[in-house]
PDB file of C-alpha atoms in Angstrom:
ATOM      1  CA  MET J   1     131.352 137.157  92.543  1.00 48.00           C
ATOM      2  CA  HIS J   2     129.632 134.701  94.770  1.00 47.00           C
ATOM      3  CA  PRO J   3     126.794 135.987  96.892  1.00 47.00           C
ATOM      4  CA  THR J   4     127.464 136.304 100.588  1.00 48.00           C
ATOM      5  CA  ARG J   5     126.247 133.265 102.458  1.00 47.00           C
ATOM      6  CA  PRO J   6     123.652 134.225 105.088  1.00 45.00           C
ATOM      7  CA  PRO J   7     124.950 133.684 108.598  1.00 50.00           C
ATOM      8  CA  LYS J   8     123.449 131.216 111.027  1.00 48.00           C
ATOM      9  CA  PHE J   9     121.499 132.587 113.943  1.00 43.00           C
ATOM     10  CA  SER J  10     119.752 131.256 117.001  1.00 48.00           C
ATOM     11  CA  ILE J  11     116.089 131.425 117.877  1.00 44.00           C
ATOM     12  CA  GLU J  12     116.919 134.489 119.956  1.00 48.00           C
ATOM     13  CA  ALA J  13     117.066 136.498 116.736  1.00 51.00           C
ATOM     14  CA  SER J  14     114.512 139.236 116.313  1.00 54.00           C
ATOM     15  CA  HIS J  15     111.514 139.114 114.012  1.00 51.00           C
ATOM     16  CA  GLY J  16     113.206 141.394 111.487  1.00 60.00           C
ATOM     17  CA  GLU J  17     116.407 139.323 111.435  1.00 60.00           C
ATOM     18  CA  LEU J  18     114.363 136.192 110.822  1.00 52.00           C
ATOM     19  CA  LYS J  19     112.615 137.801 107.844  1.00 53.00           C
ATOM     20  CA  SER J  20     115.955 138.911 106.353  1.00 61.00           C
ATOM     21  CA  TYR J  21     117.482 135.489 106.863  1.00 55.00           C
ATOM     22  CA  LEU J  22     114.662 133.629 105.140  1.00 49.00           C
ATOM     23  CA  ARG J  23     114.566 136.056 102.233  1.00 57.00           C
ATOM     24  CA  ALA J  24     118.317 135.580 101.684  1.00 57.00           C
ATOM     25  CA  ARG J  25     118.037 131.776 101.834  1.00 52.00           C
ATOM     26  CA  LEU J  26     115.178 131.803  99.345  1.00 48.00           C
ATOM     27  CA  GLY J  27     117.101 133.909  96.845  1.00 49.00           C
ATOM     28  CA  GLY J  28     115.411 137.191  97.639  1.00 42.00           C
ATOM     29  CA  LEU J  29     111.909 135.796  97.298  1.00 38.00           C
ATOM     30  CA  LYS J  30     109.415 138.222  98.786  1.00 43.00           C
ATOM     31  CA  SER J  31     107.447 136.702 101.608  1.00 41.00           C
ATOM     32  CA  LYS J  32     104.390 138.054 103.283  1.00 39.00           C
ATOM     33  CA  CYS J  33     104.863 139.373 106.770  1.00 40.00           C
ATOM     34  CA  GLU J  34     102.102 137.196 108.186  1.00 43.00           C
ATOM     35  CA  ASP J  35     103.827 134.077 106.844  1.00 44.00           C
ATOM     36  CA  MET J  36     107.041 135.101 108.593  1.00 39.00           C
ATOM     37  CA  THR J  37     105.169 135.674 111.827  1.00 42.00           C
ATOM     38  CA  THR J  38     103.678 132.182 111.633  1.00 47.00           C
ATOM     39  CA  ILE J  39     107.104 130.627 111.124  1.00 37.00           C
ATOM     40  CA  PHE J  40     108.530 132.647 114.010  1.00 39.00           C
ATOM     41  CA  LYS J  41     105.772 131.410 116.325  1.00 44.00           C
ATOM     42  CA  ARG J  42     106.257 127.796 115.259  1.00 46.00           C
ATOM     43  CA  THR J  43     109.965 127.928 116.109  1.00 39.00           C
ATOM     44  CA  ALA J  44     109.627 129.832 119.382  1.00 44.00           C
ATOM     45  CA  HIS J  45     109.649 126.598 121.383  1.00 44.00           C
ATOM     46  CA  LEU J  46     113.057 125.438 120.072  1.00 38.00           C
ATOM     47  CA  PRO J  47     116.093 125.756 122.375  1.00 41.00           C
ATOM     48  CA  ALA J  48     118.298 128.793 121.783  1.00 37.00           C
ATOM     49  CA  THR J  49     121.302 126.532 121.078  1.00 34.00           C
ATOM     50  CA  LYS J  50     119.658 125.105 117.950  1.00 34.00           C
ATOM     51  CA  SER J  51     119.770 127.027 114.680  1.00 30.00           C
ATOM     52  CA  PHE J  52     116.607 127.497 112.677  1.00 29.00           C
ATOM     53  CA  LEU J  53     115.680 124.548 110.428  1.00 30.00           C
ATOM     54  CA  ASP J  54     118.244 122.305 112.108  1.00 33.00           C
ATOM     55  CA  PRO J  55     118.077 119.005 110.131  1.00 32.00           C
ATOM     56  CA  THR J  56     118.969 117.039 113.262  1.00 36.00           C
ATOM     57  CA  ASP J  57     115.791 118.167 115.021  1.00 35.00           C
ATOM     58  CA  ALA J  58     113.454 115.145 115.257  1.00 37.00           C
ATOM     59  CA  LYS J  59     110.408 117.404 114.988  1.00 35.00           C
ATOM     60  CA  LEU J  60     111.523 118.449 111.493  1.00 30.00           C
ATOM     61  CA  LYS J  61     111.912 114.862 110.252  1.00 40.00           C
ATOM     62  CA  ARG J  62     110.203 114.564 106.902  1.00 42.00           C
ATOM     63  CA  PRO J  63     107.426 111.992 106.464  1.00 49.00           C
ATOM     64  CA  LEU J  64     107.906 108.877 104.389  1.00 53.00           C
ATOM     65  CA  CYS J  65     107.072 109.316 100.743  1.00 57.00           C
ATOM     66  CA  THR J  66     105.057 106.770  98.760  1.00 69.00           C
ATOM     67  CA  THR J  67     108.087 105.051  97.239  1.00 74.00           C
ATOM     68  CA  GLU J  68     109.687 104.573 100.667  1.00 75.00           C
ATOM     69  CA  LEU J  69     106.527 102.968 102.038  1.00 82.00           C
ATOM     70  CA  PHE J  70     106.582 100.292  99.321  1.00 84.00           C
ATOM     71  CA  ARG J  71     110.315  99.862  98.798  1.00 86.00           C
ATOM     72  CA  GLU J  72     110.989  96.716 100.861  1.00 91.00           C
ATOM     73  CA  VAL J  73     108.929  93.653 101.820  1.00 93.00           C
ATOM     74  CA  VAL J  74     109.348  91.899 105.165  1.00 94.00           C
ATOM     75  CA  ARG J  75     107.863  88.713 106.565  1.00 95.00           C
ATOM     76  CA  VAL J  76     105.640  88.370 109.624  1.00 96.00           C
ATOM     77  CA  ILE J  77     105.102  84.858 111.027  1.00 96.00           C
ATOM     78  CA  VAL J  78     101.870  84.635 113.007  1.00 97.00           C
ATOM     79  CA  GLY J  79     100.456  82.102 115.456  1.00 95.00           C
ATOM     80  CA  PRO J  80     101.574  78.683 116.668  1.00 95.00           C
ATOM     81  CA  ASP J  81     101.075  77.284 113.157  1.00 95.00           C
ATOM     82  CA  ARG J  82     103.536  79.900 111.837  1.00 96.00           C
ATOM     83  CA  VAL J  83     101.392  81.361 109.082  1.00 96.00           C
ATOM     84  CA  GLU J  84     103.500  83.702 106.938  1.00 97.00           C
ATOM     85  CA  PHE J  85     102.466  87.171 105.808  1.00 97.00           C
ATOM     86  CA  ASP J  86     104.487  89.348 103.435  1.00 95.00           C
ATOM     87  CA  VAL J  87     104.007  93.048 104.185  1.00 95.00           C
ATOM     88  CA  HIS J  88     105.738  96.218 103.054  1.00 94.00           C
ATOM     89  CA  LYS J  89     108.189  97.305 105.730  1.00 93.00           C
ATOM     90  CA  GLY J  90     107.483 101.019 105.275  1.00 92.00           C
ATOM     91  CA  LEU J  91     103.779 100.598 105.959  1.00 93.00           C
ATOM     92  CA  LEU J  92     104.390  98.561 109.115  1.00 94.00           C
ATOM     93  CA  CYS J  93     107.024 100.905 110.522  1.00 92.00           C
ATOM     94  CA  ASP J  94     105.032 104.024 109.699  1.00 91.00           C
ATOM     95  CA  CYS J  95     101.969 102.900 111.671  1.00 92.00           C
ATOM     96  CA  SER J  96     103.579 101.165 114.665  1.00 94.00           C
ATOM     97  CA  PRO J  97     106.566 102.002 116.916  1.00 92.00           C
ATOM     98  CA  PHE J  98     106.836  98.280 117.708  1.00 93.00           C
ATOM     99  CA  PHE J  99     107.556  97.364 114.082  1.00 93.00           C
ATOM    100  CA  GLU J 100     109.729 100.458 113.684  1.00 92.00           C
ATOM    101  CA  ARG J 101     112.012  99.262 116.482  1.00 91.00           C
ATOM    102  CA  ALA J 102     111.897  95.632 115.340  1.00 91.00           C
ATOM    103  CA  PHE J 103     112.919  96.260 111.729  1.00 91.00           C
ATOM    104  CA  ASN J 104     115.089  99.370 112.129  1.00 90.00           C
ATOM    105  CA  GLY J 105     116.698  98.719 115.520  1.00 85.00           C
ATOM    106  CA  ASN J 106     119.605  96.579 116.681  1.00 84.00           C
ATOM    107  CA  PHE J 107     117.606  93.379 116.751  1.00 81.00           C
ATOM    108  CA  ILE J 108     117.859  90.091 114.892  1.00 85.00           C
ATOM    109  CA  GLU J 109     114.519  90.866 113.221  1.00 80.00           C
ATOM    110  CA  ALA J 110     116.165  93.803 111.431  1.00 80.00           C
ATOM    111  CA  GLU J 111     118.876  91.534 110.030  1.00 84.00           C
ATOM    112  CA  ASN J 112     116.510  88.738 109.024  1.00 85.00           C
ATOM    113  CA  THR J 113     113.713  91.108 107.883  1.00 89.00           C
ATOM    114  CA  CYS J 114     111.342  88.772 109.712  1.00 93.00           C
ATOM    115  CA  VAL J 115     109.375  89.036 112.955  1.00 94.00           C
ATOM    116  CA  GLU J 116     107.387  86.370 114.784  1.00 94.00           C
ATOM    117  CA  LEU J 117     104.075  87.065 116.540  1.00 95.00           C
ATOM    118  CA  GLY J 118     103.383  83.692 118.087  1.00 92.00           C
ATOM    119  CA  GLU J 119     100.564  84.843 120.366  1.00 94.00           C
ATOM    120  CA  GLN J 120      98.469  86.431 117.606  1.00 95.00           C
ATOM    121  CA  GLU J 121      95.816  84.732 115.477  1.00 96.00           C
ATOM    122  CA  PRO J 122      96.382  84.606 111.700  1.00 97.00           C
ATOM    123  CA  GLU J 123      92.727  85.465 111.061  1.00 96.00           C
ATOM    124  CA  VAL J 124      93.054  88.681 113.071  1.00 97.00           C
ATOM    125  CA  PHE J 125      96.408  89.618 111.551  1.00 97.00           C
ATOM    126  CA  ALA J 126      94.892  89.151 108.082  1.00 97.00           C
ATOM    127  CA  ILE J 127      92.249  91.754 108.999  1.00 97.00           C
ATOM    128  CA  PHE J 128      95.035  94.093 110.120  1.00 97.00           C
ATOM    129  CA  GLN J 129      96.999  93.483 106.926  1.00 96.00           C
ATOM    130  CA  ASN J 130      93.956  94.314 104.830  1.00 95.00           C
ATOM    131  CA  TRP J 131      93.378  97.508 106.824  1.00 96.00           C
ATOM    132  CA  LEU J 132      97.030  98.475 106.371  1.00 95.00           C
ATOM    133  CA  TYR J 133      96.564  98.661 102.598  1.00 94.00           C
ATOM    134  CA  THR J 134      92.898  99.664 102.272  1.00 93.00           C
ATOM    135  CA  ARG J 135      91.979 101.372 105.590  1.00 93.00           C
ATOM    136  CA  ARG J 136      88.906  99.110 105.671  1.00 95.00           C
ATOM    137  CA  ILE J 137      88.126  96.732 108.551  1.00 96.00           C
ATOM    138  CA  VAL J 138      86.611  93.636 106.955  1.00 95.00           C
ATOM    139  CA  THR J 139      87.166  89.899 107.062  1.00 92.00           C
ATOM    140  CA  ASP J 140      87.416  87.474 104.178  1.00 86.00           C
ATOM    141  CA  GLN J 141      84.539  85.005 103.885  1.00 83.00           C
ATOM    142  CA  GLU J 142      84.920  82.670 100.904  1.00 78.00           C
ATOM    143  CA  GLY J 143      86.631  85.367  98.858  1.00 80.00           C
ATOM    144  CA  GLN J 144      84.149  88.084  99.791  1.00 86.00           C
ATOM    145  CA  ASP J 145      84.625  91.005 102.181  1.00 88.00           C
ATOM    146  CA  SER J 146      82.326  90.610 105.188  1.00 91.00           C
ATOM    147  CA  GLU J 147      81.628  92.556 108.358  1.00 94.00           C
ATOM    148  CA  CYS J 148      83.773  91.538 111.302  1.00 96.00           C
ATOM    149  CA  THR J 149      82.113  89.951 114.298  1.00 95.00           C
ATOM    150  CA  ILE J 150      82.204  91.596 117.724  1.00 95.00           C
ATOM    151  CA  MET J 151      84.790  89.059 118.913  1.00 96.00           C
ATOM    152  CA  GLN J 152      86.986  89.679 115.877  1.00 97.00           C
ATOM    153  CA  LEU J 153      86.815  93.422 116.559  1.00 97.00           C
ATOM    154  CA  VAL J 154      87.825  92.880 120.185  1.00 97.00           C
ATOM    155  CA  LYS J 155      90.850  90.804 119.154  1.00 97.00           C
ATOM    156  CA  LEU J 156      91.784  93.316 116.433  1.00 98.00           C
ATOM    157  CA  TYR J 157      91.553  96.127 118.979  1.00 97.00           C
ATOM    158  CA  ALA J 158      93.832  94.199 121.362  1.00 97.00           C
ATOM    159  CA  LEU J 159      96.379  93.650 118.570  1.00 97.00           C
ATOM    160  CA  ALA J 160      96.335  97.331 117.602  1.00 96.00           C
ATOM    161  CA  ASP J 161      96.625  98.423 121.221  1.00 95.00           C
ATOM    162  CA  GLN J 162      99.524  96.043 121.936  1.00 94.00           C
ATOM    163  CA  TYR J 163     101.558  97.327 118.984  1.00 95.00           C
ATOM    164  CA  ARG J 164     100.442 100.970 119.460  1.00 94.00           C
ATOM    165  CA  ILE J 165      98.682 101.289 116.106  1.00 95.00           C
ATOM    166  CA  THR J 166      96.517 104.189 117.257  1.00 94.00           C
ATOM    167  CA  ALA J 167      94.778 104.772 113.928  1.00 94.00           C
ATOM    168  CA  LEU J 168      93.565 101.160 113.933  1.00 96.00           C
ATOM    169  CA  VAL J 169      92.626 101.347 117.629  1.00 96.00           C
ATOM    170  CA  ASN J 170      90.301 104.271 116.927  1.00 95.00           C
ATOM    171  CA  ALA J 171      88.899 102.841 113.699  1.00 95.00           C
ATOM    172  CA  THR J 172      88.096  99.549 115.434  1.00 97.00           C
ATOM    173  CA  MET J 173      86.470 101.407 118.323  1.00 96.00           C
ATOM    174  CA  ASP J 174      84.191 103.282 115.903  1.00 96.00           C
ATOM    175  CA  ILE J 175      82.985 100.092 114.210  1.00 96.00           C
ATOM    176  CA  PHE J 176      82.538  98.392 117.593  1.00 96.00           C
ATOM    177  CA  ILE J 177      80.279 101.249 118.756  1.00 94.00           C
ATOM    178  CA  GLU J 178      78.307 101.230 115.502  1.00 94.00           C
ATOM    179  CA  GLN J 179      77.634  97.481 115.702  1.00 94.00           C
ATOM    180  CA  LEU J 180      76.530  97.657 119.338  1.00 90.00           C
ATOM    181  CA  TYR J 181      74.284 100.603 118.503  1.00 90.00           C
ATOM    182  CA  GLU J 182      72.620  98.633 115.702  1.00 90.00           C
ATOM    183  CA  GLN J 183      72.318  95.364 117.643  1.00 87.00           C
ATOM    184  CA  LYS J 184      71.346  96.961 120.983  1.00 85.00           C
ATOM    185  CA  ILE J 185      72.499  93.819 122.804  1.00 82.00           C
ATOM    186  CA  PHE J 186      75.193  93.904 125.440  1.00 85.00           C
ATOM    187  CA  PRO J 187      78.109  91.630 124.338  1.00 88.00           C
ATOM    188  CA  ASN J 188      78.634  89.856 127.660  1.00 86.00           C
ATOM    189  CA  TYR J 189      80.440  87.055 125.775  1.00 88.00           C
ATOM    190  CA  ALA J 190      83.224  89.527 124.820  1.00 92.00           C
ATOM    191  CA  VAL J 191      83.821  91.123 128.230  1.00 92.00           C
ATOM    192  CA  GLU J 192      86.308  88.523 129.453  1.00 93.00           C
ATOM    193  CA  GLU J 193      88.315  88.782 126.228  1.00 94.00           C
ATOM    194  CA  VAL J 194      88.506  92.561 126.653  1.00 96.00           C
ATOM    195  CA  TYR J 195      89.577  92.444 130.305  1.00 95.00           C
ATOM    196  CA  GLN J 196      92.207  89.765 129.664  1.00 94.00           C
ATOM    197  CA  ASN J 197      93.907  91.694 126.867  1.00 94.00           C
ATOM    198  CA  THR J 198      93.680  95.361 127.828  1.00 94.00           C
ATOM    199  CA  ARG J 199      95.082  97.652 130.520  1.00 92.00           C
ATOM    200  CA  SER J 200      93.076  98.721 133.556  1.00 91.00           C
ATOM    201  CA  ASP J 201      92.548 102.225 132.149  1.00 91.00           C
ATOM    202  CA  ASP J 202      91.716 101.134 128.610  1.00 94.00           C
ATOM    203  CA  HIS J 203      88.988 102.973 126.708  1.00 94.00           C
ATOM    204  CA  LEU J 204      87.293  99.765 125.572  1.00 95.00           C
ATOM    205  CA  ARG J 205      86.767  98.741 129.202  1.00 94.00           C
ATOM    206  CA  ARG J 206      85.223 102.119 129.916  1.00 92.00           C
ATOM    207  CA  LEU J 207      82.963 101.752 126.885  1.00 93.00           C
ATOM    208  CA  LEU J 208      81.659  98.347 128.000  1.00 92.00           C
ATOM    209  CA  VAL J 209      80.856  99.688 131.472  1.00 90.00           C
ATOM    210  CA  ASP J 210      79.059 102.712 130.009  1.00 88.00           C
ATOM    211  CA  ILE J 211      77.060 100.553 127.606  1.00 88.00           C
ATOM    212  CA  ALA J 212      76.108  98.042 130.299  1.00 85.00           C
ATOM    213  CA  CYS J 213      75.055 100.880 132.561  1.00 80.00           C
ATOM    214  CA  CYS J 214      72.876 102.665 130.028  1.00 78.00           C
ATOM    215  CA  MET J 215      71.318  99.547 128.469  1.00 72.00           C
ATOM    216  CA  ALA J 216      70.240  97.765 131.655  1.00 61.00           C
ATOM    217  CA  PRO J 217      67.566  99.121 134.006  1.00 53.00           C
ATOM    218  CA  ILE J 218      68.421  98.985 137.700  1.00 49.00           C
ATOM    219  CA  HIS J 219      66.255  95.882 138.293  1.00 45.00           C
ATOM    220  CA  GLN J 220      68.155  93.941 135.595  1.00 51.00           C
ATOM    221  CA  LEU J 221      71.630  94.511 137.020  1.00 53.00           C
ATOM    222  CA  GLU J 222      71.378  91.287 139.040  1.00 55.00           C
ATOM    223  CA  PHE J 223      71.879  89.459 135.734  1.00 58.00           C
ATOM    224  CA  TYR J 224      75.411  90.832 135.421  1.00 58.00           C
ATOM    225  CA  SER J 225      76.371  89.910 138.975  1.00 57.00           C
ATOM    226  CA  ARG J 226      75.300  86.309 138.386  1.00 59.00           C
ATOM    227  CA  SER J 227      77.095  86.044 135.044  1.00 64.00           C
ATOM    228  CA  VAL J 228      80.580  84.639 134.651  1.00 74.00           C
ATOM    229  CA  LEU J 229      82.212  88.015 134.091  1.00 83.00           C
ATOM    230  CA  PRO J 230      85.559  89.460 135.219  1.00 88.00           C
ATOM    231  CA  GLN J 231      85.550  90.793 138.746  1.00 87.00           C
ATOM    232  CA  ASP J 232      87.092  94.083 137.672  1.00 91.00           C
ATOM    233  CA  PHE J 233      84.205  94.652 135.273  1.00 89.00           C
ATOM    234  CA  LEU J 234      81.620  93.920 137.964  1.00 86.00           C
ATOM    235  CA  ILE J 235      83.306  96.318 140.381  1.00 87.00           C
ATOM    236  CA  GLU J 236      83.461  99.112 137.803  1.00 88.00           C
ATOM    237  CA  LEU J 237      79.857  98.454 136.790  1.00 84.00           C
ATOM    238  CA  ASN J 238      78.728  98.515 140.407  1.00 81.00           C
ATOM    239  CA  ILE J 239      80.358 101.900 140.943  1.00 84.00           C
ATOM    240  CA  ALA J 240      78.793 103.298 137.773  1.00 81.00           C
ATOM    241  CA  THR J 241      75.308 101.972 138.469  1.00 75.00           C
ATOM    242  CA  THR J 242      75.387 103.123 142.089  1.00 75.00           C
ATOM    243  CA  THR J 243      76.188 106.619 140.882  1.00 70.00           C
ATOM    244  CA  ARG J 244      73.433 106.355 138.296  1.00 63.00           C
ATOM    245  CA  PHE J 245      70.870 105.206 140.861  1.00 56.00           C
ATOM    246  CA  ARG J 246      71.789 108.075 143.167  1.00 54.00           C
ATOM    247  CA  HIS J 247      71.305 110.602 140.361  1.00 55.00           C
ATOM    248  CA  GLU J 248      67.944 109.096 139.435  1.00 52.00           C
ATOM    249  CA  LEU J 249      66.733 109.632 143.000  1.00 48.00           C
ATOM    250  CA  LEU J 250      67.813 113.268 142.865  1.00 50.00           C
ATOM    251  CA  LYS J 251      65.544 114.416 140.048  1.00 50.00           C
ATOM    252  CA  HIS J 252      67.062 117.851 139.867  1.00 46.00           C
ATOM    253  CA  VAL J 253      70.488 116.377 139.037  1.00 44.00           C
ATOM    254  CA  PRO J 254      70.892 115.147 135.435  1.00 46.00           C
ATOM    255  CA  LYS J 255      72.057 111.604 134.732  1.00 48.00           C
ATOM    256  CA  ILE J 256      75.759 111.298 134.064  1.00 44.00           C
ATOM    257  CA  GLU J 257      75.586 107.958 132.248  1.00 48.00           C
ATOM    258  CA  PRO J 258      75.286 108.334 128.451  1.00 60.00           C
ATOM    259  CA  SER J 259      72.660 106.692 126.288  1.00 78.00           C
ATOM    260  CA  LEU J 260      73.615 104.546 123.312  1.00 80.00           C
ATOM    261  CA  ARG J 261      72.837 107.504 121.057  1.00 83.00           C
ATOM    262  CA  THR J 262      75.100 109.772 123.095  1.00 83.00           C
ATOM    263  CA  ILE J 263      77.909 107.209 123.047  1.00 84.00           C
ATOM    264  CA  ARG J 264      77.603 106.993 119.292  1.00 85.00           C
ATOM    265  CA  GLN J 265      77.693 110.776 118.936  1.00 85.00           C
ATOM    266  CA  GLN J 266      80.658 111.180 121.282  1.00 83.00           C
ATOM    267  CA  LYS J 267      82.999 108.467 119.980  1.00 87.00           C
ATOM    268  CA  CYS J 268      85.949 110.752 120.514  1.00 88.00           C
ATOM    269  CA  LYS J 269      85.701 110.147 124.285  1.00 87.00           C
ATOM    270  CA  TYR J 270      86.778 106.550 123.683  1.00 88.00           C
ATOM    271  CA  HIS J 271      89.599 107.315 121.238  1.00 92.00           C
ATOM    272  CA  ASP J 272      93.338 107.121 121.770  1.00 89.00           C
ATOM    273  CA  HIS J 273      94.769 110.565 120.960  1.00 84.00           C
ATOM    274  CA  SER J 274      98.418 109.694 121.494  1.00 82.00           C
ATOM    275  CA  GLY J 275      99.110 108.896 117.827  1.00 69.00           C
ATOM    276  CA  LYS J 276     100.288 111.175 115.051  1.00 66.00           C
ATOM    277  CA  GLU J 277      97.110 110.869 112.979  1.00 67.00           C
ATOM    278  CA  LYS J 278      94.305 113.354 113.541  1.00 67.00           C
ATOM    279  CA  CYS J 279      91.272 111.957 115.318  1.00 68.00           C
ATOM    280  CA  SER J 280      88.530 111.284 112.773  1.00 64.00           C
ATOM    281  CA  ALA J 281      85.776 112.207 115.251  1.00 61.00           C
ATOM    282  CA  LYS J 282      87.080 115.744 115.806  1.00 60.00           C
TER     283      LYS J 282
END
């Protein structure tokens, strides 16, 4: 005689009904009450019209396994010279919604298994490709891994931000902060590159303003105003330094601008938390 198939039920079911249902589905396996309570809480947000463990629910979509990540190779053509890179499709799609739509959507790139990034630099994409497989941000110098320059980090950050690769955005930000902390020199040569390739509310813009504000005494700020720097940066810096000067006059009010040490300790403030990966600074 075949065992009775447990009926479906909605999320409106009681705690006891949920325990009975799961025990029946698991072949009578005894489960601890606290485990059942945890499951009940996790599913409390689901609409009442959806049955528990509905496979069509996007939130229950299983992650890619290792074999799926390395199953298929696609081609990425980079720069005006059309430099070709062969990359595993699963890795690209897993880290970036842009590549996910390009290779799995109704686009010609999905049919040809090839995408063109004409505005990107091959040198920067090579750094990204290396990070994709190793999770290390380095550049190749005569066959040896070398530390990226500040300008390379800025361009890598812009690439990661454009294609919404949040894990790379945050990793690049961390290395950028570490290099500026060690060098203790404001990278005025990189400001224009940042402001040309990022949004107005970007974290890297905020970081540059904070660093400029905490590294330069009030009497040195004239240097920035005379430099060939983006107007938006100068406006944001002026607002920040004016606030700083006002707080320095009021001795009983603490400064709100961070030091380089504080910036280094609080990297999470400059991270993008919209991605699926957990922030490394938390």
